[in-house]
mmCIF file of C-alpha atoms in Angstrom:
data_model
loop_
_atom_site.group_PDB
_atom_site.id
_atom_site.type_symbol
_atom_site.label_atom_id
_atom_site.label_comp_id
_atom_site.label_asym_id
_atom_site.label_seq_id
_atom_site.Cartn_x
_atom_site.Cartn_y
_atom_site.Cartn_z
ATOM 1 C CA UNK A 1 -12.782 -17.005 -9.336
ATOM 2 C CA UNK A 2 -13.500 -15.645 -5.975
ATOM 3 C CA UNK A 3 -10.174 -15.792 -4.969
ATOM 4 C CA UNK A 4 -9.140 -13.520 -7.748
ATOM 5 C CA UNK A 5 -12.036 -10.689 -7.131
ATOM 6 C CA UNK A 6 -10.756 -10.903 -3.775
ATOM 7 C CA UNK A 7 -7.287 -10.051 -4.612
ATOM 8 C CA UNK A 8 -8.296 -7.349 -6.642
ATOM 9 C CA UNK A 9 -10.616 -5.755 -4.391
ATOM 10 C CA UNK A 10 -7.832 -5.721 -1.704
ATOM 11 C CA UNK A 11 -5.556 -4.450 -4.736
ATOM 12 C CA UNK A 12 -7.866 -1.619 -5.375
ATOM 13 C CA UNK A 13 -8.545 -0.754 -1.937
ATOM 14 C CA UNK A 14 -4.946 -1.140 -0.923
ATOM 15 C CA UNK A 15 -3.852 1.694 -3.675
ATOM 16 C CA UNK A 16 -6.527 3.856 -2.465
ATOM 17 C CA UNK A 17 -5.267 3.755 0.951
ATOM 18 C CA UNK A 18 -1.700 4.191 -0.246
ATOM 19 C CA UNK A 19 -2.653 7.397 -2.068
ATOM 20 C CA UNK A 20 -4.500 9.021 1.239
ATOM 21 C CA UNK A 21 -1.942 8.067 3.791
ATOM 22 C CA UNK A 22 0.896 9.460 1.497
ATOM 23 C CA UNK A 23 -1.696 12.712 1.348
ATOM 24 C CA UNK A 24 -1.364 12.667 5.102
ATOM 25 C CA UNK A 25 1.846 12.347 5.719
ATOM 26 C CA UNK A 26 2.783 15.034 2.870
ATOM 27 C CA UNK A 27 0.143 17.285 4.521
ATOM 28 C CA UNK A 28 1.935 17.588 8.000
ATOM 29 C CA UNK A 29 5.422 17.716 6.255
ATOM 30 C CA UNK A 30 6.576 13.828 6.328
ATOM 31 C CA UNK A 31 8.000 13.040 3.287
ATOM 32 C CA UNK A 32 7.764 8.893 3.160
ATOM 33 C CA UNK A 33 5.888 8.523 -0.251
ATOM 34 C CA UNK A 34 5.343 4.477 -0.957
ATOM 35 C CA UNK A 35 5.000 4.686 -4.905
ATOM 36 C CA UNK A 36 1.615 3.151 -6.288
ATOM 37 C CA UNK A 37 3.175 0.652 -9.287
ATOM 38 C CA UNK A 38 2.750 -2.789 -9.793
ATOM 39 C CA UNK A 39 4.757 -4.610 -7.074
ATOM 40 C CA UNK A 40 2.928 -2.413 -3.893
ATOM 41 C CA UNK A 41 -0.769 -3.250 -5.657
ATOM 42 C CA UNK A 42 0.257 -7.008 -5.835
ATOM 43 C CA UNK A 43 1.451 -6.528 -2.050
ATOM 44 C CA UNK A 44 -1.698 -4.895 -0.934
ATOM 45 C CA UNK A 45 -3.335 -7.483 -3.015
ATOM 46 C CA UNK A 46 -2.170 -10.404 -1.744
ATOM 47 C CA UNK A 47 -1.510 -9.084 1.923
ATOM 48 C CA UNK A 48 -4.400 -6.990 2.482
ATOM 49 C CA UNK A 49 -4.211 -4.138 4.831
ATOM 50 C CA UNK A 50 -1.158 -6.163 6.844
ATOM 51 C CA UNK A 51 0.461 -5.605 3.477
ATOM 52 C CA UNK A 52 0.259 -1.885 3.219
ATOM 53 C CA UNK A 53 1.889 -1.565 7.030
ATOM 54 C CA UNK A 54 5.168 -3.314 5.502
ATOM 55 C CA UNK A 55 5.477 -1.246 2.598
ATOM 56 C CA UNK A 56 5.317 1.631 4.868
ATOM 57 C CA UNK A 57 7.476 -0.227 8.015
ATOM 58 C CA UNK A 58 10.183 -0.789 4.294
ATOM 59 C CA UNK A 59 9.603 3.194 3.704
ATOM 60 C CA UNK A 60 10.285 4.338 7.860
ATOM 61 C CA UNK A 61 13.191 1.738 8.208
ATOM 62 C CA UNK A 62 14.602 3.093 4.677
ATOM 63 C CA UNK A 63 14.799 6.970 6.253
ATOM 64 C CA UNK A 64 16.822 5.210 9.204
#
């Protein structure tokens, strides 16, 4: 049970930091928005905050 409240706390916390750094980056004109759905929360989720830097290292090698 712990296990799961852990995943969703780093779920949760994941999409919030999703949602802020897209902010940023659409705030000084970068335009690399990682979509909140089901398969990033799951990432974040599972991952953690190690999880969040691929789906924006997918998002930077996608505009290459």
């Amino acid at each position: 049970m712990e296990q799961i409240l852990n995943v969703l706390m780093r779920g949760i916390l994941g999409t919030i930091a999703i949602y802020f750094i897209n902010s940023m980056l659409e705030g000084i004109g970068i335009s690399l928005g990682v979509g909140v759905n089901f398969f990033t929360v799951l990432t974040s989720g599972i991952l953690g905050f190690p999880g969040v830097l691929a789906l924006y290292a997918i998002g930077i090698y996608k505009l290459l």
